């Protein structure tokens, strides 16, 4: 005997349409949640209880929120999801770097990474699905931008990564909670500034994730008006500007949006950011072998940054399959470092973390989306 057909497949009219997905609880505005609770005779303080349970308490189901009445927990589960995204792929490297590909409610995918060393646990989060900036060496922008992430989706990445830390760790190299955030995943953070500031505000709250602004770094391709807006937020976030070249001609070849902006406007906005916030700006420089790492580039870069109180973060290019670039040769990288240091600029070379799990720059998502094994 064949199994009975499921009800929805039997041609039922409207009722067959899929239900709209339940919203993730962190995407429900506080006022809306308060009103929803009031309709059920619940006091406003429940809002704080629910959010605290997710953000600080590591609850992964509504059922586990033992400070809420049982009936309310069931009603919450009927109307909302605790996480709107789910883990599609979870890789752990030998150095304890965790890389997640997260599937969003609309089936889009993003990446988020947890980096652990020196007693710190750093979350690297995405701000958009894809990226519209089109930097020629980067995997995230190869297919353009699809959409901004919501405030809840930004926060969920932090919560999911935090839940991977061990609150009981005694290992001095590890942290029992998230200590830092770098907004350096997929997307251009300043193109989604409003949601980002909203999410980081909650992350910084003592009832949230307790991550102070000084432990948050926002990396941008360089959108001058948005850099000013960030400075006006009054928060002590660190700013990292992706420079990648010492002159406009080369920068426009590497970072096509430079054509519209120009480096002068970006550097001026970054200088203002420093004056207003007192926070020293970091310049990121992806080192592309033979392209932006030769002696004249080194000297020009040193000249550009010497009179600024700036850090430089050199990032040897992480290979992206199919792209025609290469990592720098040791001698070229060393010359770049020495030239900048001689000019009084503080320089760091970005350590390679989780290399064997593609823990960089939108590469794992591409593999998962195209069905390749990771
Ligand atoms: N849109 C933001 C955040 C991007 S990711 C920005 O442009 O800053 C953070 C840094 O990683 C940027 O400096 C970016 O240029 C760099 N990056 C991207 N792909 C890379 C790759 N394959 N190798 C090394 N660095 C890369």
Tab-separated table of C-alpha atoms and ligand atoms in Angstrom:
chain	number	residue	atom	x	y	z
A	1	UNK	CA	0.000	0.000	0.000
A	2	UNK	CA	1.368	3.392	-0.893
A	3	UNK	CA	1.790	5.973	1.859
A	4	UNK	CA	-0.963	8.632	2.057
A	5	UNK	CA	-0.066	11.883	0.399
A	6	UNK	CA	0.845	14.651	2.792
A	7	UNK	CA	-2.045	17.106	3.169
A	8	UNK	CA	-0.312	20.080	1.571
A	9	UNK	CA	0.470	18.183	-1.597
A	10	UNK	CA	-3.214	17.455	-2.240
A	11	UNK	CA	-3.893	20.701	-4.028
A	12	UNK	CA	-5.243	22.666	-1.068
A	13	UNK	CA	-5.658	26.298	-2.200
A	14	UNK	CA	-4.088	29.238	-0.296
A	15	UNK	CA	-3.202	27.165	2.714
A	16	UNK	CA	-0.617	25.338	0.629
A	17	UNK	CA	1.522	28.457	0.311
A	18	UNK	CA	4.577	28.164	2.530
A	19	UNK	CA	4.248	30.071	5.757
A	20	UNK	CA	6.477	33.141	5.995
A	21	UNK	CA	9.514	32.220	8.047
A	22	UNK	CA	9.332	33.147	11.691
A	23	UNK	CA	11.568	36.114	12.493
A	24	UNK	CA	14.727	35.550	14.478
A	25	UNK	CA	14.213	36.939	17.972
A	26	UNK	CA	17.223	39.291	17.713
A	27	UNK	CA	15.614	40.894	14.669
A	28	UNK	CA	12.408	41.729	16.509
A	29	UNK	CA	12.554	45.397	17.535
A	30	UNK	CA	12.370	45.839	21.290
A	31	UNK	CA	9.093	47.842	21.008
A	32	UNK	CA	7.482	45.130	18.904
A	33	UNK	CA	8.530	42.431	21.345
A	34	UNK	CA	7.222	44.495	24.253
A	35	UNK	CA	3.831	44.886	22.524
A	36	UNK	CA	3.761	41.166	21.668
A	37	UNK	CA	4.383	40.362	25.327
A	38	UNK	CA	1.791	42.847	26.516
A	39	UNK	CA	-0.843	41.157	24.346
A	40	UNK	CA	-0.098	38.018	26.309
A	41	UNK	CA	-0.316	39.756	29.668
A	42	UNK	CA	3.451	39.749	30.194
A	43	UNK	CA	5.380	42.636	31.798
A	44	UNK	CA	7.918	44.693	29.785
A	45	UNK	CA	10.842	43.331	31.809
A	46	UNK	CA	10.462	40.061	29.902
A	47	UNK	CA	12.058	41.760	26.885
A	48	UNK	CA	15.307	42.159	28.779
A	49	UNK	CA	15.082	38.636	30.170
A	50	UNK	CA	14.628	37.079	26.742
A	51	UNK	CA	17.407	39.060	25.078
A	52	UNK	CA	19.758	38.484	27.993
A	53	UNK	CA	19.175	34.747	27.776
A	54	UNK	CA	20.331	34.696	24.147
A	55	UNK	CA	23.046	37.327	24.319
A	56	UNK	CA	24.601	36.636	27.706
A	57	UNK	CA	23.082	33.350	28.865
A	58	UNK	CA	23.972	31.133	25.891
A	59	UNK	CA	20.389	29.837	25.608
A	60	UNK	CA	19.934	27.947	22.352
A	61	UNK	CA	16.209	27.186	22.722
A	62	UNK	CA	13.309	29.166	24.167
A	63	UNK	CA	12.516	26.072	26.219
A	64	UNK	CA	15.820	26.484	28.071
A	65	UNK	CA	14.917	29.987	29.293
A	66	UNK	CA	14.111	28.788	32.780
A	67	UNK	CA	13.397	32.255	34.160
A	68	UNK	CA	10.318	32.525	31.888
A	69	UNK	CA	6.914	30.920	32.473
A	70	UNK	CA	6.576	27.627	30.611
A	71	UNK	CA	3.553	28.753	28.610
A	72	UNK	CA	5.399	31.860	27.414
A	73	UNK	CA	8.382	29.790	26.277
A	74	UNK	CA	6.055	27.701	24.138
A	75	UNK	CA	4.397	30.814	22.676
A	76	UNK	CA	7.772	32.332	21.871
A	77	UNK	CA	8.802	29.176	20.050
A	78	UNK	CA	5.581	29.297	18.024
A	79	UNK	CA	6.114	32.881	16.874
A	80	UNK	CA	9.872	33.298	16.636
A	81	UNK	CA	13.087	31.485	15.982
A	82	UNK	CA	15.945	31.828	18.385
A	83	UNK	CA	18.388	31.779	15.458
A	84	UNK	CA	17.266	32.799	11.996
A	85	UNK	CA	20.401	31.249	10.461
A	86	UNK	CA	21.798	27.785	10.675
A	87	UNK	CA	25.274	26.398	10.443
A	88	UNK	CA	25.744	24.955	6.967
A	89	UNK	CA	29.410	24.051	7.403
A	90	UNK	CA	31.685	24.149	10.464
A	91	UNK	CA	35.429	23.682	10.057
A	92	UNK	CA	38.016	23.762	12.813
A	93	UNK	CA	41.699	24.274	12.018
A	94	UNK	CA	44.612	22.907	14.022
A	95	UNK	CA	45.157	26.365	15.551
A	96	UNK	CA	41.542	26.312	16.867
A	97	UNK	CA	40.282	28.763	14.280
A	98	UNK	CA	36.627	27.990	13.600
A	99	UNK	CA	35.129	28.838	10.266
A	100	UNK	CA	31.386	28.782	9.746
A	101	UNK	CA	29.327	28.997	6.607
A	102	UNK	CA	25.922	30.180	7.775
A	103	UNK	CA	22.719	29.711	5.798
A	104	UNK	CA	20.349	32.652	6.232
A	105	UNK	CA	16.546	32.465	6.290
A	106	UNK	CA	16.445	33.316	2.571
A	107	UNK	CA	18.967	30.552	1.814
A	108	UNK	CA	21.806	32.972	1.127
A	109	UNK	CA	25.149	32.115	2.658
A	110	UNK	CA	27.731	34.094	4.580
A	111	UNK	CA	30.916	33.320	6.472
A	112	UNK	CA	31.924	34.006	10.057
A	113	UNK	CA	35.207	33.089	11.745
A	114	UNK	CA	36.409	32.673	15.326
A	115	UNK	CA	40.129	33.269	15.835
A	116	UNK	CA	41.655	32.226	19.163
A	117	UNK	CA	45.094	33.107	20.478
A	118	UNK	CA	46.911	34.987	23.231
A	119	UNK	CA	43.920	34.686	25.552
A	120	UNK	CA	41.708	36.460	23.074
A	121	UNK	CA	38.726	35.198	21.118
A	122	UNK	CA	38.074	37.336	18.075
A	123	UNK	CA	34.950	37.149	15.945
A	124	UNK	CA	35.306	38.083	12.294
A	125	UNK	CA	31.845	38.842	10.942
A	126	UNK	CA	30.252	39.583	7.580
A	127	UNK	CA	28.045	42.613	6.970
A	128	UNK	CA	26.553	41.859	3.557
A	129	UNK	CA	25.728	38.894	1.358
A	130	UNK	CA	28.447	39.307	-1.252
A	131	UNK	CA	30.128	42.665	-1.734
A	132	UNK	CA	29.695	45.495	-4.200
A	133	UNK	CA	33.208	46.930	-4.048
A	134	UNK	CA	34.788	44.594	-6.586
A	135	UNK	CA	38.379	44.567	-5.281
A	136	UNK	CA	40.111	42.492	-7.935
A	137	UNK	CA	41.923	40.084	-5.609
A	138	UNK	CA	38.997	39.290	-3.269
A	139	UNK	CA	36.662	36.279	-3.404
A	140	UNK	CA	33.730	37.968	-1.631
A	141	UNK	CA	32.963	40.428	-4.393
A	142	UNK	CA	33.257	38.124	-7.379
A	143	UNK	CA	29.464	37.977	-7.777
A	144	UNK	CA	28.560	41.448	-6.529
A	145	UNK	CA	26.386	42.333	-3.551
A	146	UNK	CA	22.997	40.759	-2.854
A	147	UNK	CA	21.826	42.550	0.280
A	148	UNK	CA	22.751	44.048	3.618
A	149	UNK	CA	22.563	41.846	6.685
A	150	UNK	CA	19.984	42.794	9.285
A	151	UNK	CA	20.882	43.876	12.810
A	152	UNK	CA	19.749	40.480	14.072
A	153	UNK	CA	21.879	38.629	11.522
A	154	UNK	CA	24.924	40.652	12.571
A	155	UNK	CA	24.295	39.883	16.237
A	156	UNK	CA	23.550	36.222	15.594
A	157	UNK	CA	26.985	35.744	14.047
A	158	UNK	CA	28.538	37.055	17.257
A	159	UNK	CA	26.323	34.858	19.410
A	160	UNK	CA	26.986	31.726	17.360
A	161	UNK	CA	30.755	32.337	17.509
A	162	UNK	CA	30.646	33.191	21.211
A	163	UNK	CA	28.843	29.905	21.844
A	164	UNK	CA	31.929	28.141	20.468
A	165	UNK	CA	34.131	29.574	23.218
A	166	UNK	CA	34.493	27.537	26.388
A	167	UNK	CA	33.246	29.468	29.452
A	168	UNK	CA	35.201	27.106	31.674
A	169	UNK	CA	38.515	27.156	29.869
A	170	UNK	CA	41.649	27.197	32.008
A	171	UNK	CA	43.941	27.409	28.962
A	172	UNK	CA	45.716	30.806	29.121
A	173	UNK	CA	45.766	30.921	25.306
A	174	UNK	CA	41.972	30.746	25.151
A	175	UNK	CA	39.248	33.132	26.296
A	176	UNK	CA	36.050	32.054	28.051
A	177	UNK	CA	33.991	34.501	25.962
A	178	UNK	CA	34.331	36.748	22.927
A	179	UNK	CA	36.831	39.488	23.630
A	180	UNK	CA	37.208	41.185	20.218
A	181	UNK	CA	35.329	41.777	17.011
A	182	UNK	CA	36.794	42.503	13.599
A	183	UNK	CA	34.288	43.521	10.976
A	184	UNK	CA	36.354	42.039	8.166
A	185	UNK	CA	34.183	39.293	6.755
A	186	UNK	CA	32.170	39.521	3.565
A	187	UNK	CA	30.803	42.875	2.518
A	188	UNK	CA	31.520	46.562	2.995
A	189	UNK	CA	30.661	47.405	6.626
A	190	UNK	CA	30.183	51.125	6.027
A	191	UNK	CA	27.600	50.386	3.320
A	192	UNK	CA	25.531	48.838	6.133
A	193	UNK	CA	26.494	51.285	8.863
A	194	UNK	CA	23.124	51.771	10.525
A	195	UNK	CA	22.525	48.073	11.207
A	196	UNK	CA	26.163	47.611	12.152
A	197	UNK	CA	26.094	50.394	14.760
A	198	UNK	CA	22.849	49.013	16.116
A	199	UNK	CA	24.296	45.515	16.460
A	200	UNK	CA	27.607	46.696	17.921
A	201	UNK	CA	25.697	48.846	20.431
A	202	UNK	CA	23.948	45.735	21.719
A	203	UNK	CA	27.184	43.749	21.592
A	204	UNK	CA	28.818	46.359	23.811
A	205	UNK	CA	26.036	46.323	26.384
A	206	UNK	CA	26.698	44.737	29.768
A	207	UNK	CA	23.516	42.711	29.295
A	208	UNK	CA	24.709	41.824	25.815
A	209	UNK	CA	28.102	40.472	24.910
A	210	UNK	CA	30.124	42.986	26.922
A	211	UNK	CA	32.537	43.754	24.074
A	212	UNK	CA	33.749	47.324	24.522
A	213	UNK	CA	34.057	49.625	21.497
A	214	UNK	CA	37.845	49.674	21.793
A	215	UNK	CA	37.881	45.964	21.089
A	216	UNK	CA	35.983	46.358	17.834
A	217	UNK	CA	37.709	47.078	14.503
A	218	UNK	CA	35.729	48.111	11.447
A	219	UNK	CA	37.473	47.643	8.124
A	220	UNK	CA	36.423	49.687	5.112
A	221	UNK	CA	37.329	50.115	1.479
A	222	UNK	CA	37.114	53.838	2.311
A	223	UNK	CA	33.772	55.613	2.054
A	224	UNK	CA	34.607	59.165	3.245
A	225	UNK	CA	31.095	60.314	4.216
A	226	UNK	CA	30.507	57.121	6.192
A	227	UNK	CA	33.897	57.373	7.911
A	228	UNK	CA	32.791	60.791	9.180
A	229	UNK	CA	29.481	59.363	10.313
A	230	UNK	CA	31.296	56.640	12.202
A	231	UNK	CA	33.456	59.271	13.906
A	232	UNK	CA	30.281	61.151	14.879
A	233	UNK	CA	28.826	58.057	16.539
A	234	UNK	CA	30.901	59.052	19.555
A	235	UNK	CA	32.068	55.467	19.995
A	236	UNK	CA	35.690	54.391	20.308
A	237	UNK	CA	35.664	51.843	17.511
A	238	UNK	CA	38.925	51.266	15.675
A	239	UNK	CA	38.969	52.068	12.000
A	240	UNK	CA	40.941	50.098	9.435
A	241	UNK	CA	41.156	51.470	5.918
A	242	UNK	CA	41.970	49.106	3.062
A	243	UNK	CA	44.537	51.095	1.122
A	244	UNK	CA	46.330	48.423	-0.930
A	245	UNK	CA	48.269	50.904	-3.096
A	246	UNK	CA	50.355	54.059	-2.636
A	247	UNK	CA	48.862	56.056	-5.526
A	248	UNK	CA	45.523	56.552	-7.252
A	249	UNK	CA	46.526	54.990	-10.531
A	250	UNK	CA	47.462	51.654	-8.970
A	251	UNK	CA	44.711	51.769	-6.356
A	252	UNK	CA	42.030	52.178	-9.005
A	253	UNK	CA	43.376	49.085	-10.758
A	254	UNK	CA	43.188	47.075	-7.540
A	255	UNK	CA	40.169	48.710	-5.891
A	256	UNK	CA	37.912	49.892	-8.732
A	257	UNK	CA	35.689	52.075	-6.497
A	258	UNK	CA	38.741	54.282	-5.994
A	259	UNK	CA	37.955	55.794	-9.365
A	260	UNK	CA	35.013	57.684	-7.852
A	261	UNK	CA	36.511	58.477	-4.463
A	262	UNK	CA	40.228	59.037	-4.854
A	263	UNK	CA	42.740	58.497	-2.079
A	264	UNK	CA	42.934	62.119	-0.941
A	265	UNK	CA	39.307	62.147	0.179
A	266	UNK	CA	39.725	58.845	2.009
A	267	UNK	CA	42.910	59.893	3.790
A	268	UNK	CA	41.336	63.235	4.752
A	269	UNK	CA	38.306	61.478	6.245
A	270	UNK	CA	40.585	59.046	8.092
A	271	UNK	CA	42.638	61.977	9.457
A	272	UNK	CA	39.413	63.543	10.714
A	273	UNK	CA	38.423	60.253	12.295
A	274	UNK	CA	41.694	60.286	14.233
A	275	UNK	CA	41.291	63.915	15.304
A	276	UNK	CA	37.733	63.397	16.460
A	277	UNK	CA	38.093	60.044	18.228
A	278	UNK	CA	41.766	59.971	19.169
A	279	UNK	CA	41.855	56.463	17.740
A	280	UNK	CA	44.839	55.752	15.558
A	281	UNK	CA	43.832	54.513	12.109
A	282	UNK	CA	45.149	51.246	10.698
A	283	UNK	CA	45.889	51.024	6.980
A	284	UNK	CA	45.508	47.575	5.538
A	285	UNK	CA	47.672	46.680	2.591
A	286	UNK	CA	47.104	43.404	0.790
A	287	UNK	CA	50.507	42.511	-0.556
A	288	UNK	CA	50.174	41.241	-4.121
A	289	UNK	CA	53.453	39.809	-5.370
A	290	UNK	CA	54.988	41.975	-8.076
A	291	UNK	CA	51.989	44.289	-8.261
A	292	UNK	CA	52.113	46.590	-5.215
A	293	UNK	CA	55.171	45.366	-3.302
A	294	UNK	CA	58.121	46.750	-5.261
A	295	UNK	CA	60.670	49.233	-3.909
A	296	UNK	CA	59.031	52.352	-5.444
A	297	UNK	CA	55.683	51.316	-3.926
A	298	UNK	CA	57.316	50.884	-0.536
A	299	UNK	CA	58.901	54.341	-0.678
A	300	UNK	CA	55.741	56.027	-1.901
A	301	UNK	CA	53.655	54.359	0.793
A	302	UNK	CA	56.123	55.407	3.472
A	303	UNK	CA	55.987	58.978	2.194
A	304	UNK	CA	52.211	58.987	2.259
A	305	UNK	CA	51.862	57.688	5.797
A	306	UNK	CA	54.961	59.008	7.587
A	307	UNK	CA	53.363	62.271	8.653
A	308	UNK	CA	50.252	60.470	9.859
A	309	UNK	CA	50.085	58.619	13.143
A	310	UNK	CA	49.182	55.380	11.449
A	311	UNK	CA	49.570	51.654	11.813
A	312	UNK	CA	50.094	49.543	8.734
A	313	UNK	CA	48.795	46.005	8.561
A	314	UNK	CA	50.422	44.093	5.724
A	315	UNK	CA	48.335	41.152	4.544
A	316	UNK	CA	50.163	38.774	2.204
A	317	UNK	CA	47.521	37.821	-0.330
A	318	UNK	CA	45.544	34.659	0.431
A	319	UNK	CA	45.242	32.679	-2.764
A	320	UNK	CA	41.817	32.668	-4.359
A	321	UNK	CA	41.317	29.941	-6.937
A	322	UNK	CA	41.118	31.302	-10.435
A	323	UNK	CA	42.572	34.748	-9.695
A	324	UNK	CA	45.874	35.694	-11.335
A	325	UNK	CA	47.739	37.072	-8.309
A	326	UNK	CA	50.478	35.681	-6.138
A	327	UNK	CA	51.844	36.011	-2.641
A	328	UNK	CA	54.837	38.317	-2.182
A	329	UNK	CA	58.415	37.064	-2.162
A	330	UNK	CA	60.053	37.193	1.262
A	331	UNK	CA	62.657	39.759	0.210
A	332	UNK	CA	60.027	42.131	-1.193
A	333	UNK	CA	57.878	41.838	1.899
A	334	UNK	CA	60.907	42.485	4.097
A	335	UNK	CA	61.887	45.578	2.093
A	336	UNK	CA	58.344	46.905	2.478
A	337	UNK	CA	58.446	46.325	6.235
A	338	UNK	CA	61.897	47.902	6.637
A	339	UNK	CA	61.046	50.950	4.520
A	340	UNK	CA	57.907	51.674	6.493
A	341	UNK	CA	59.644	51.135	9.847
A	342	UNK	CA	62.500	53.419	8.855
A	343	UNK	CA	59.886	56.104	8.206
A	344	UNK	CA	58.666	55.666	11.797
A	345	UNK	CA	55.505	53.792	10.887
A	346	UNK	CA	54.375	50.879	13.022
A	347	UNK	CA	53.961	47.787	10.866
A	348	UNK	CA	52.477	44.368	11.448
A	349	UNK	CA	52.260	41.461	9.091
A	350	UNK	CA	48.933	39.691	9.448
A	351	UNK	CA	49.438	36.190	10.789
A	352	UNK	CA	47.863	33.498	8.699
A	353	UNK	CA	45.145	31.792	10.714
A	354	UNK	CA	43.275	28.654	9.809
A	355	UNK	CA	44.884	28.569	6.377
A	356	UNK	CA	44.011	24.934	5.748
A	357	UNK	CA	40.286	25.647	6.180
A	358	UNK	CA	40.136	28.593	3.788
A	359	UNK	CA	39.600	30.912	6.736
A	360	UNK	CA	39.869	33.941	4.561
A	361	UNK	CA	37.794	36.236	2.612
A	362	UNK	CA	34.724	34.534	1.201
A	363	UNK	CA	36.481	31.488	-0.183
A	364	UNK	CA	34.754	28.752	1.760
A	365	UNK	CA	31.301	30.087	0.929
A	366	UNK	CA	32.156	29.840	-2.763
A	367	UNK	CA	33.163	26.221	-2.344
A	368	UNK	CA	30.017	25.338	-0.393
A	369	UNK	CA	27.761	27.142	-2.878
A	370	UNK	CA	29.340	25.445	-5.835
A	371	UNK	CA	29.080	22.046	-4.144
A	372	UNK	CA	32.844	21.488	-3.852
A	373	UNK	CA	34.124	19.602	-0.820
A	374	UNK	CA	35.781	21.902	1.698
B	1	LIG	N1	35.071	45.740	2.624
B	1	LIG	C1	35.944	45.878	3.755
B	1	LIG	C2	36.137	44.571	4.529
B	1	LIG	C3	36.812	43.558	3.674
B	1	LIG	S1	37.638	42.189	4.382
B	1	LIG	C4	37.283	46.420	3.298
B	1	LIG	O1	37.497	46.577	2.105
B	1	LIG	O2	38.122	46.708	4.140
B	1	LIG	C5	39.000	42.793	5.278
B	1	LIG	C6	40.337	42.870	4.558
B	1	LIG	O3	40.710	41.652	3.908
B	1	LIG	C7	40.344	43.953	3.488
B	1	LIG	O4	41.495	44.731	3.636
B	1	LIG	C8	40.377	43.144	2.226
B	1	LIG	O5	40.924	43.880	1.174
B	1	LIG	C9	41.238	41.958	2.633
B	1	LIG	N2	41.157	40.820	1.732
B	1	LIG	C10	40.128	40.415	0.970
B	1	LIG	N3	40.460	39.342	0.236
B	1	LIG	C11	41.736	39.032	0.539
B	1	LIG	C12	42.645	38.009	0.116
B	1	LIG	N4	42.307	37.089	-0.760
B	1	LIG	N5	43.869	38.011	0.678
B	1	LIG	C13	44.234	38.925	1.597
B	1	LIG	N6	43.429	39.899	2.022
B	1	LIG	C14	42.186	39.965	1.509
